[in-house]
Short mmCIF file of C-alpha atoms and ligand atoms in Angstrom, two decimals:
data_model
loop_
_atom_site.label_atom_id
_atom_site.label_comp_id
_atom_site.label_asym_id
_atom_site.label_seq_id
_atom_site.Cartn_x
_atom_site.Cartn_y
_atom_site.Cartn_z
CA MET A 1 -4.95 -14.74 -7.67
CA LYS A 2 -5.26 -11.32 -6.07
CA MET A 3 -2.00 -9.55 -5.35
CA LYS A 4 -2.53 -9.61 -1.59
CA LYS A 5 -3.16 -13.33 -1.58
CA LYS A 6 -0.19 -13.86 -3.86
CA ILE A 7 2.11 -11.95 -1.50
CA LEU A 8 0.75 -13.79 1.53
CA ASP A 9 1.27 -17.05 -0.28
CA ILE A 10 4.90 -16.23 -1.12
CA LEU A 11 5.50 -14.92 2.42
CA LYS A 12 4.44 -18.21 3.98
CA ARG A 13 5.74 -20.63 1.37
CA ARG A 14 9.19 -19.10 1.14
CA GLY A 15 9.67 -18.58 4.87
CA ILE A 16 9.67 -14.79 4.67
CA VAL A 17 7.08 -13.89 7.32
CA TYR A 18 4.56 -16.11 9.12
CA PRO A 19 2.25 -15.88 12.14
CA SER A 20 3.88 -16.32 15.54
CA PHE A 21 2.84 -19.02 18.03
CA GLU A 22 1.27 -20.95 15.14
CA ILE A 23 1.33 -24.34 16.89
CA TYR A 24 -0.76 -22.82 19.70
CA GLY A 25 -3.29 -21.27 17.36
CA GLY A 26 -1.49 -17.95 16.71
CA ALA A 27 -2.39 -14.46 17.94
CA SER A 28 -3.22 -11.41 15.87
CA GLY A 29 -0.65 -8.66 15.82
CA PHE A 30 2.40 -10.93 16.12
CA TYR A 31 4.57 -12.22 13.27
CA ASP A 32 7.86 -14.09 12.93
CA TYR A 33 10.41 -13.04 10.36
CA GLY A 34 11.73 -16.29 8.88
CA PRO A 35 15.18 -16.85 7.40
CA ILE A 36 14.49 -14.87 4.22
CA GLY A 37 12.40 -12.18 5.93
CA SER A 38 15.08 -11.52 8.53
CA ARG A 39 17.65 -10.89 5.81
CA ILE A 40 15.36 -8.43 4.01
CA LYS A 41 14.42 -6.69 7.26
CA HIS A 42 18.09 -6.26 8.24
CA ASN A 43 18.80 -4.82 4.80
CA ILE A 44 15.99 -2.27 5.23
CA GLU A 45 17.30 -1.35 8.67
CA ASN A 46 20.85 -1.08 7.36
CA LEU A 47 19.80 1.30 4.59
CA ILE A 48 18.18 3.57 7.19
CA ARG A 49 21.23 3.19 9.43
CA GLU A 50 23.54 4.13 6.58
CA TYR A 51 21.49 7.19 5.64
CA TYR A 52 21.39 8.59 9.13
CA VAL A 53 24.71 7.49 10.59
CA ILE A 54 26.86 8.13 7.50
CA TRP A 55 24.95 10.93 5.74
CA GLU A 56 23.50 12.80 8.66
CA GLY A 57 26.26 12.03 11.15
CA CYS A 58 23.86 10.66 13.78
CA PHE A 59 24.84 8.65 16.81
CA GLU A 60 23.17 5.29 17.24
CA VAL A 61 21.97 4.05 20.61
CA GLU A 62 20.16 0.98 21.94
CA CYS A 63 18.06 1.23 25.09
CA PRO A 64 15.85 -1.18 27.06
CA THR A 65 12.34 -1.89 25.83
CA LEU A 66 10.99 -1.89 29.40
CA SER A 67 10.96 1.25 31.50
CA PRO A 68 9.55 2.34 34.86
CA GLU A 69 6.15 3.99 35.17
CA LYS A 70 7.62 7.44 35.85
CA VAL A 71 9.02 7.64 32.32
CA TRP A 72 5.56 7.27 30.85
CA ILE A 73 3.87 9.49 33.38
CA ALA A 74 6.33 12.26 32.47
CA SER A 75 6.03 11.68 28.72
CA GLY A 76 2.23 11.89 28.91
CA HIS A 77 1.66 8.37 27.59
CA VAL A 78 -0.05 7.07 30.75
CA LYS A 79 -2.67 9.78 30.38
CA ASN A 80 -2.88 10.31 26.62
CA PHE A 81 -1.73 7.25 24.71
CA THR A 82 -5.20 5.82 24.29
CA ASP A 83 -7.66 4.57 21.70
CA MET A 84 -11.44 4.62 22.05
CA LEU A 85 -12.83 1.20 22.81
CA THR A 86 -16.25 -0.39 22.90
CA GLU A 87 -17.05 -3.95 23.97
CA CYS A 88 -19.87 -6.27 23.03
CA LEU A 89 -22.12 -6.92 26.02
CA LYS A 90 -22.97 -10.38 24.70
CA CYS A 91 -19.71 -11.98 23.49
CA GLY A 92 -17.16 -9.61 25.06
CA GLU A 93 -15.32 -8.83 21.79
CA SER A 94 -13.57 -5.41 21.78
CA TYR A 95 -13.53 -2.93 18.92
CA ARG A 96 -11.96 0.43 18.17
CA ALA A 97 -15.09 2.56 18.24
CA ASP A 98 -13.86 5.04 15.61
CA HIS A 99 -12.95 2.26 13.14
CA LEU A 100 -16.29 0.53 13.66
CA VAL A 101 -18.29 3.70 13.02
CA GLU A 102 -16.12 4.60 10.01
CA GLU A 103 -16.67 1.14 8.51
CA HIS A 104 -20.44 1.29 9.05
CA LEU A 105 -21.18 4.89 8.15
CA GLY A 106 -18.34 5.69 5.75
CA ILE A 107 -17.56 8.92 7.62
CA SER A 108 -14.36 10.16 9.25
CA CYS A 109 -14.30 9.99 13.04
CA GLU A 110 -11.19 12.09 13.54
CA GLY A 111 -11.61 14.39 16.51
CA LYS A 112 -14.83 12.75 17.77
CA SER A 113 -15.18 12.35 21.53
CA ILE A 114 -16.13 9.11 23.31
CA ASP A 115 -19.68 10.43 23.86
CA GLU A 116 -20.10 11.42 20.21
CA LEU A 117 -18.93 7.99 19.10
CA TYR A 118 -21.30 6.23 21.50
CA GLU A 119 -24.16 8.38 20.21
CA LEU A 120 -23.29 7.40 16.63
CA ILE A 121 -23.20 3.72 17.61
CA ARG A 122 -26.56 3.90 19.39
CA GLY A 123 -28.26 6.25 16.95
CA ASN A 124 -27.31 4.16 13.94
CA GLU A 125 -27.94 0.83 15.65
CA ILE A 126 -24.43 -0.44 15.08
CA HIS A 127 -24.09 -3.88 16.65
CA CYS A 128 -21.25 -6.32 17.31
CA PRO A 129 -20.02 -7.52 13.88
CA LYS A 130 -19.36 -10.96 15.36
CA CYS A 131 -22.57 -11.85 17.23
CA ASN A 132 -24.87 -8.86 16.64
CA GLY A 133 -24.89 -8.13 20.37
CA THR A 134 -25.33 -4.65 21.86
CA LEU A 135 -22.19 -2.51 22.19
CA ASP A 136 -21.29 -0.93 25.52
CA ARG A 137 -20.31 2.72 26.26
CA VAL A 138 -17.10 3.94 24.60
CA TYR A 139 -14.09 4.52 26.85
CA HIS A 140 -10.41 5.49 26.63
CA TYR A 141 -8.16 2.46 26.58
CA ASN A 142 -4.41 2.78 27.18
CA LEU A 143 -2.33 1.04 24.52
CA MET A 144 0.74 0.34 26.64
CA PHE A 145 1.55 -3.14 27.95
CA LYS A 146 1.95 -3.03 31.69
CA THR A 147 4.09 -5.37 33.76
CA GLU A 148 6.03 -5.55 37.03
CA VAL A 149 9.78 -5.64 37.49
CA GLY A 150 11.32 -6.87 40.72
CA HIS A 151 8.96 -6.10 43.61
CA PRO A 152 5.30 -6.88 42.98
CA GLY A 153 3.39 -3.64 42.59
CA LYS A 154 6.21 -1.72 40.86
CA ILE A 155 4.66 -0.88 37.52
CA TRP A 156 6.76 -0.87 34.38
CA TYR A 157 5.71 -0.52 30.74
CA LEU A 158 6.94 -1.91 27.46
CA ARG A 159 7.81 1.11 25.34
CA PRO A 160 5.25 2.16 22.71
CA GLU A 161 7.97 4.20 20.91
CA THR A 162 11.77 4.15 21.05
CA ALA A 163 11.95 7.95 21.31
CA GLN A 164 11.51 8.31 25.07
CA SER A 165 14.48 6.11 25.93
CA THR A 166 16.64 8.31 23.68
CA TYR A 167 15.46 11.47 25.49
CA LEU A 168 16.29 10.06 28.92
CA ALA A 169 19.99 9.97 28.08
CA PHE A 170 20.01 13.42 26.47
CA LYS A 171 22.47 15.01 28.90
CA ARG A 172 24.94 12.16 28.54
CA LEU A 173 24.69 12.28 24.73
CA TRP A 174 25.15 16.05 24.83
CA GLU A 175 28.50 15.51 26.56
CA ILE A 176 29.51 12.66 24.24
CA GLY A 177 28.59 14.80 21.22
CA ARG A 178 30.83 17.64 22.45
CA LYS A 179 27.89 19.92 23.00
CA GLN A 180 26.99 20.54 19.36
CA LEU A 181 23.61 21.24 17.80
CA PRO A 182 21.96 19.90 15.79
CA MET A 183 22.62 16.49 17.30
CA GLY A 184 20.92 13.48 15.71
CA VAL A 185 20.40 10.20 17.55
CA LEU A 186 19.09 7.06 15.85
CA GLN A 187 17.55 4.12 17.65
CA ILE A 188 16.40 0.96 15.89
CA GLY A 189 14.42 -1.49 17.98
CA ARG A 190 11.17 -3.02 19.07
CA SER A 191 8.12 -1.13 20.30
CA PHE A 192 4.87 -2.49 21.70
CA ARG A 193 1.26 -1.36 21.51
CA ASN A 194 -1.75 -3.30 22.70
CA GLU A 195 -3.69 -2.55 19.51
CA ILE A 196 -7.38 -3.43 19.72
CA SER A 197 -8.25 -6.38 17.45
CA PRO A 198 -5.59 -5.71 14.77
CA ARG A 199 -6.76 -7.18 11.49
CA GLN A 200 -4.37 -5.88 8.87
CA GLY A 201 -1.59 -8.45 8.99
CA MET A 202 1.81 -6.80 9.27
CA ILE A 203 0.43 -3.29 9.10
CA ARG A 204 -0.90 -3.10 12.63
CA LEU A 205 1.21 -5.16 15.00
CA ARG A 206 1.31 -5.40 18.76
CA GLU A 207 5.06 -5.90 18.74
CA PHE A 208 6.77 -4.05 15.91
CA ASN A 209 10.02 -2.51 14.77
CA GLN A 210 10.88 1.16 14.56
CA ALA A 211 13.85 3.25 13.44
CA GLU A 212 13.44 6.62 15.10
CA ILE A 213 15.79 9.57 14.82
CA GLN A 214 15.67 12.47 17.26
CA PHE A 215 17.33 15.66 16.02
CA PHE A 216 18.01 18.00 18.92
CA VAL A 217 18.06 21.55 17.56
CA GLU A 218 18.06 25.19 18.56
CA PRO A 219 14.42 26.30 18.91
CA GLU A 220 14.76 28.94 16.21
CA LYS A 221 16.93 26.91 13.83
CA LYS A 222 14.88 24.17 12.24
CA PHE A 223 16.76 24.38 8.94
CA SER A 224 18.95 22.06 6.94
CA GLU A 225 22.14 23.12 5.20
CA ARG A 226 21.50 20.42 2.63
CA PHE A 227 17.89 21.18 1.79
CA HIS A 228 18.97 22.12 -1.77
CA GLU A 229 19.87 18.45 -2.34
CA VAL A 230 16.20 17.43 -2.09
CA SER A 231 14.40 20.70 -2.86
CA ASN A 232 13.40 19.71 -6.42
CA ILE A 233 11.70 16.50 -5.38
CA LYS A 234 8.06 16.67 -6.42
CA ALA A 235 5.35 14.92 -4.44
CA LYS A 236 1.63 14.67 -3.84
CA MET A 237 0.80 16.53 -0.65
CA VAL A 238 -2.36 16.72 1.43
CA THR A 239 -2.44 19.54 3.99
CA LYS A 240 -4.24 19.48 7.33
CA ASP A 241 -7.18 21.36 5.79
CA GLU A 242 -7.35 18.68 3.07
CA LYS A 243 -5.93 20.75 0.20
CA GLU A 244 -4.26 18.48 -2.34
CA VAL A 245 -1.26 19.75 -4.28
CA VAL A 246 1.45 18.24 -6.40
CA THR A 247 4.56 20.33 -6.13
CA SER A 248 8.24 20.41 -5.23
CA LEU A 249 9.44 20.57 -1.64
CA ALA A 250 11.01 23.98 -2.35
CA ASP A 251 7.70 25.34 -3.63
CA ALA A 252 5.80 23.81 -0.69
CA LEU A 253 8.13 25.59 1.68
CA ARG A 254 7.93 28.88 -0.23
CA ARG A 255 4.12 28.78 -0.21
CA GLY A 256 3.95 27.84 3.48
CA ILE A 257 2.37 24.45 2.73
CA ILE A 258 5.22 22.92 4.71
CA LYS A 259 6.31 25.37 7.37
CA ILE A 260 9.50 23.86 8.74
CA GLU A 261 12.51 23.38 6.48
CA MET A 262 13.88 20.43 8.46
CA ILE A 263 10.57 18.61 8.05
CA ALA A 264 10.64 19.29 4.28
CA TYR A 265 14.26 18.10 4.16
CA PHE A 266 13.54 14.78 5.88
CA LEU A 267 10.42 14.23 3.79
CA GLY A 268 12.72 14.50 0.76
CA ARG A 269 15.36 12.21 2.23
CA SER A 270 12.69 9.68 3.20
CA ILE A 271 11.27 9.63 -0.33
CA GLN A 272 14.80 8.90 -1.60
CA LEU A 273 15.24 6.24 1.03
CA PHE A 274 11.97 4.48 0.20
CA GLU A 275 12.87 4.59 -3.49
CA GLU A 276 16.20 3.00 -2.70
CA MET A 277 14.28 0.23 -0.91
CA GLY A 278 12.32 -0.44 -4.10
CA ILE A 279 9.12 1.50 -3.33
CA LYS A 280 7.90 3.49 -6.33
CA ARG A 281 7.88 7.25 -5.83
CA ASP A 282 4.45 7.72 -7.42
CA SER A 283 2.88 5.40 -4.85
CA LEU A 284 3.88 7.81 -2.05
CA LYS A 285 1.88 10.70 -0.67
CA LEU A 286 2.84 13.31 1.94
CA ARG A 287 0.07 14.05 4.43
CA GLN A 288 -0.01 16.59 7.20
CA HIS A 289 -1.81 15.57 10.40
CA LYS A 290 -4.97 17.48 11.21
CA ASP A 291 -4.98 19.32 14.54
CA GLU A 292 -7.34 16.79 16.15
CA GLU A 293 -5.36 13.80 14.91
CA ARG A 294 -1.86 14.98 15.87
CA ALA A 295 -0.15 13.25 18.80
CA PHE A 296 -0.23 15.15 22.08
CA TYR A 297 3.53 15.86 21.95
CA SER A 298 3.66 17.33 18.45
CA SER A 299 3.13 20.85 17.09
CA ASP A 300 3.27 19.73 13.44
CA THR A 301 3.46 16.26 11.87
CA TRP A 302 3.81 15.10 8.28
CA ASP A 303 3.52 11.45 7.30
CA ILE A 304 4.61 9.68 4.18
CA GLU A 305 1.95 7.22 3.14
CA PHE A 306 2.13 4.38 0.66
CA VAL A 307 -1.02 3.93 -1.36
CA SER A 308 -1.40 0.17 -1.42
CA GLU A 309 -3.37 -1.71 -4.07
CA ASN A 310 -4.59 -4.07 -1.36
CA LEU A 311 -4.63 -2.27 1.93
CA GLY A 312 -5.29 1.40 1.13
CA ARG A 313 -3.22 4.08 2.86
CA ILE A 314 -0.26 2.83 4.88
CA GLU A 315 1.72 5.27 7.04
CA LEU A 316 5.43 4.52 6.68
CA VAL A 317 7.05 7.39 8.56
CA GLY A 318 5.95 10.30 10.71
CA ILE A 319 8.06 13.46 10.86
CA SER A 320 7.20 15.73 13.77
CA ASP A 321 8.20 18.89 15.49
CA ARG A 322 8.08 17.71 19.11
CA THR A 323 9.28 21.13 20.37
CA ASP A 324 10.79 20.89 23.87
CA TYR A 325 7.76 18.93 25.07
CA ASP A 326 9.56 15.71 26.00
CA LEU A 327 12.81 17.08 27.43
CA ARG A 328 10.85 19.61 29.48
CA ALA A 329 8.49 16.91 30.76
CA HIS A 330 11.38 14.69 31.88
CA MET A 331 13.14 17.68 33.43
CA ASN A 332 10.03 18.49 35.44
CA LEU A 333 9.51 15.00 36.81
CA SER A 334 13.09 13.75 37.22
CA GLY A 335 14.64 17.02 38.34
CA GLU A 336 17.50 16.53 35.83
CA ASP A 337 18.36 19.83 34.15
CA MET A 338 17.83 19.44 30.40
CA THR A 339 18.84 22.98 29.47
CA VAL A 340 22.01 23.63 27.49
CA ASN A 341 24.28 26.65 27.26
CA TYR A 342 24.92 27.05 23.58
CA GLU A 343 26.44 29.98 21.72
CA GLY A 344 25.68 32.31 24.58
CA LYS A 345 22.07 31.18 25.05
CA LYS A 346 20.45 28.92 27.66
CA PHE A 347 17.51 26.83 26.48
CA ILE A 348 15.94 23.39 26.28
CA PRO A 349 16.63 22.01 22.79
CA HIS A 350 13.69 21.28 20.52
CA VAL A 351 13.32 17.95 18.76
CA ILE A 352 12.54 17.18 15.14
CA GLU A 353 11.70 13.50 15.03
CA VAL A 354 11.82 11.17 12.03
CA ALA A 355 9.94 8.01 13.05
CA TYR A 356 10.05 5.07 10.62
CA GLY A 357 8.26 1.82 11.07
CA ILE A 358 10.16 -1.16 9.63
CA ASP A 359 7.38 -3.73 9.21
CA ARG A 360 5.17 -1.49 7.09
CA PRO A 361 7.94 -0.46 4.67
CA PHE A 362 8.85 -4.17 4.57
CA TYR A 363 5.35 -5.05 3.33
CA CYS A 364 5.32 -2.12 0.89
CA VAL A 365 8.69 -3.15 -0.55
CA LEU A 366 7.20 -6.60 -1.26
CA GLU A 367 4.08 -5.14 -2.84
CA SER A 368 6.15 -2.73 -4.95
CA CYS A 369 8.73 -5.29 -6.07
CA LEU A 370 6.35 -8.11 -7.00
CA VAL A 371 6.43 -8.67 -10.76
CA GLU A 372 3.99 -11.07 -12.38
CA GLU A 373 4.88 -12.33 -15.83
CA LYS A 374 3.10 -14.93 -17.90
CA GLU A 375 5.24 -17.84 -16.83
CA ARG A 376 6.87 -16.60 -13.63
CA THR A 377 6.50 -14.40 -10.55
CA TYR A 378 9.52 -12.66 -9.12
CA MET A 379 10.56 -10.02 -6.62
CA LYS A 380 12.50 -7.24 -8.30
CA PHE A 381 14.29 -6.25 -5.11
CA PRO A 382 17.09 -3.72 -5.39
CA ARG A 383 20.34 -5.54 -4.67
CA ARG A 384 20.73 -3.84 -1.32
CA ILE A 385 17.40 -5.29 -0.21
CA ALA A 386 17.58 -8.80 -1.72
CA PRO A 387 18.04 -11.53 0.93
CA TYR A 388 20.98 -13.02 -1.00
CA LEU A 389 22.99 -11.54 -3.83
CA ALA A 390 23.55 -14.92 -5.45
CA ALA A 391 22.43 -18.54 -5.51
CA VAL A 392 24.75 -21.39 -6.46
CA PHE A 393 23.30 -24.43 -8.26
CA PRO A 394 25.14 -27.65 -9.15
CA LEU A 395 23.54 -28.83 -12.41
CA VAL A 396 23.61 -32.45 -11.19
CA ASN A 397 24.58 -34.09 -7.94
CA LYS A 398 27.32 -36.35 -9.33
CA ASP A 399 30.53 -36.47 -11.41
CA GLY A 400 32.42 -33.95 -9.26
CA ILE A 401 29.94 -31.12 -9.93
CA PRO A 402 28.80 -30.73 -6.27
CA GLU A 403 32.46 -30.44 -5.17
CA LYS A 404 33.16 -27.79 -7.82
CA SER A 405 29.96 -25.96 -6.81
CA ARG A 406 30.97 -25.96 -3.15
CA GLY A 407 34.24 -24.35 -4.23
CA VAL A 408 32.34 -21.50 -5.96
CA PHE A 409 30.06 -21.16 -2.92
CA GLU A 410 33.07 -20.92 -0.59
CA LEU A 411 34.71 -18.33 -2.85
CA LEU A 412 31.61 -16.14 -2.62
CA ARG A 413 31.35 -16.61 1.14
CA LYS A 414 35.02 -15.70 1.62
CA ASN A 415 34.27 -12.49 -0.23
CA ARG A 416 31.38 -11.77 2.19
CA VAL A 417 28.73 -12.25 -0.48
CA TYR A 418 25.41 -13.51 0.95
CA THR A 419 24.89 -16.66 -1.09
CA LEU A 420 22.35 -19.47 -1.08
CA TYR A 421 23.31 -23.03 -2.03
CA ASP A 422 20.48 -25.00 -3.62
CA GLN A 423 20.94 -28.49 -5.01
CA SER A 424 17.41 -29.90 -5.04
CA GLY A 425 14.99 -30.16 -7.94
CA SER A 426 15.37 -29.22 -11.59
CA ILE A 427 17.29 -26.08 -12.55
CA GLY A 428 13.97 -24.56 -13.68
CA ARG A 429 12.44 -25.06 -10.26
CA ARG A 430 15.53 -23.67 -8.57
CA TYR A 431 15.35 -20.55 -10.75
CA ALA A 432 11.68 -20.17 -9.84
CA ARG A 433 12.42 -20.44 -6.11
CA ALA A 434 15.29 -17.93 -6.35
CA ASP A 435 13.10 -15.53 -8.37
CA GLU A 436 10.33 -15.63 -5.78
CA ILE A 437 12.69 -14.44 -3.08
CA GLY A 438 14.32 -11.94 -5.41
CA ILE A 439 17.88 -13.28 -5.69
CA PRO A 440 19.56 -11.15 -8.39
CA PHE A 441 22.02 -13.81 -9.73
CA CYS A 442 21.87 -17.58 -10.12
CA ILE A 443 25.17 -19.30 -10.78
CA THR A 444 25.07 -22.77 -12.33
CA ILE A 445 28.00 -25.17 -12.32
CA ASP A 446 27.87 -27.73 -15.15
CA TYR A 447 30.07 -30.14 -17.08
CA ASP A 448 31.77 -27.28 -18.99
CA THR A 449 32.85 -25.84 -15.63
CA LEU A 450 34.94 -28.96 -15.05
CA GLU A 451 36.67 -28.36 -18.39
CA ASP A 452 37.18 -24.59 -18.54
CA ASN A 453 36.46 -23.18 -15.07
CA THR A 454 33.54 -21.05 -16.28
CA VAL A 455 30.01 -20.89 -14.85
CA THR A 456 26.66 -19.64 -16.11
CA ILE A 457 25.35 -16.53 -14.42
CA ARG A 458 21.67 -15.80 -14.95
CA ASP A 459 20.29 -12.33 -14.35
CA ARG A 460 16.99 -12.35 -12.42
CA ASP A 461 15.36 -9.45 -14.27
CA THR A 462 16.41 -10.11 -17.88
CA LYS A 463 16.83 -13.89 -17.59
CA GLU A 464 19.96 -13.43 -19.70
CA GLN A 465 22.73 -15.94 -19.16
CA LYS A 466 26.46 -15.27 -19.43
CA ARG A 467 29.50 -17.52 -19.18
CA VAL A 468 31.97 -16.08 -16.68
CA LYS A 469 35.31 -17.39 -15.38
CA ILE A 470 35.14 -18.55 -11.76
CA ASP A 471 37.83 -16.12 -10.65
CA GLU A 472 35.82 -13.24 -12.15
CA VAL A 473 32.46 -14.21 -10.61
CA VAL A 474 32.74 -12.04 -7.50
CA ASP A 475 33.72 -8.95 -9.50
CA TYR A 476 30.97 -9.64 -12.00
CA ILE A 477 28.08 -9.87 -9.56
CA VAL A 478 29.29 -7.11 -7.30
CA LYS A 479 29.93 -4.66 -10.13
CA VAL A 480 27.48 -5.50 -12.92
N1 LIG B 1 7.84 8.21 18.10
C1 LIG B 1 6.78 8.60 17.27
C2 LIG B 1 5.92 7.51 16.88
O1 LIG B 1 5.99 6.42 17.44
P1 LIG B 1 4.03 6.81 15.25
O2 LIG B 1 3.48 7.53 14.04
O3 LIG B 1 3.08 6.35 16.26
O4 LIG B 1 5.10 7.81 15.85
C3 LIG B 1 5.97 5.74 13.84
O5 LIG B 1 4.91 5.59 14.76
C4 LIG B 1 5.91 4.65 12.79
O6 LIG B 1 5.88 3.37 13.43
C5 LIG B 1 4.65 4.67 11.93
O7 LIG B 1 4.79 5.56 10.84
C6 LIG B 1 4.52 3.23 11.49
O8 LIG B 1 5.32 2.99 10.34
C7 LIG B 1 5.09 2.46 12.65
N2 LIG B 1 4.01 1.91 13.50
C8 LIG B 1 3.28 2.55 14.43
N3 LIG B 1 2.39 1.71 15.00
C9 LIG B 1 2.55 0.51 14.42
C10 LIG B 1 1.93 -0.78 14.57
N4 LIG B 1 0.97 -1.00 15.46
N5 LIG B 1 2.36 -1.80 13.77
C11 LIG B 1 3.35 -1.61 12.87
N6 LIG B 1 3.97 -0.43 12.69
C12 LIG B 1 3.59 0.62 13.45
#
């Protein structure tokens, strides 16, 4: 079985992730996180939260996902947040014109205009992949979902990024933060993009999760006091003029490959963060956006990509210098003064943004942690990511063993340990199920437990089993 199929199979069978609206035929670009998936997703989000709130001293905010049209006019999204679309004149199916041409001709379409793309489609006789019909002219298609709130005719949009809602409250946060720079603000939440025929499962969703951090900084001070903590990290890097180098972040900065120290710093922190999630460092690549590919609000962007065995390059995080573009834009349209008086200077702060997706790292964690052995498949999740730390199994469902097992389960729960109770099927099958969802410890209660108050604890990775006293179980699995 191919890895991708194997992962998809485990995702569905074990209730990790599955298509939304399934009983009505489903819809591409929408997925449910099931009971196991939700636990893993929260763990990923909590790792990010911990990094930025504890380590970087960021505030965390939560803002609405819907916002009035003015927000998106000011931000430039109404005008610029578009993809290039072509439709089949026969069956009506829509396609991203650049993707279609790239698939057919094997060339890069970055920076191509709508006219150039249409010429390539016509000149190379590219037809509708579904019905072979003729494709229409290429046009700009806005990716935001539009709706109305209250009065008919009042246009609102679902946010395509969390960032804007953070910017809107800048002045309030500035006061709350006692007027200090840099000031970091994290927001974890849903974003929405009306992606054209998304076909890559969880990688391109129409409703997805982001964890975005906005660092408000002095325009001339895009440094980090703690860069030395990550400066020796080595990585593969691809610059905007396609030069490939493998070097340390310190060397990249020295040689001007990466120009902004704060960007280099957060590239380093993000590599550490992804490693902590279980993603292997050597499957990551740093890539600078080319001028024609960079978002309209950014003066420099670096991504970290995961090189997937199944799905090719997957962008996990984008780190951008957004300058004062957004605050200035909102100041101009709303009339709210976004300038600050800081250390004797008056200016609009610049923003360094660290924008993580959650769903893509989620998939990449699964791909990285999947281990296939001769007689079993398991997820080698780091403990912080595993959906449960332990599973409790009564060996049999009689002779007082279920009652004793419930006691162990309660003990773990009282100690705030996420624990699964599983009493059905043979012990072998229960181990297999726990392995597939990456539970680090399985605790079996048997006849000896009734005699001497000890249980068997099996380690997921080594399969080693140890006898441990019940009152030492919590310490054992938390500390080992
Ligand atoms: N605020 C900046 C911003 O939104 P982005 O590169 O468009 O930048 C940031 O998005 C991250 O969000 C990406 O690196 C990716 O992980 C995730 N992301 C973007 N579009 C997505 C989609 N359609 N489905 C799933 N994740 C997506």
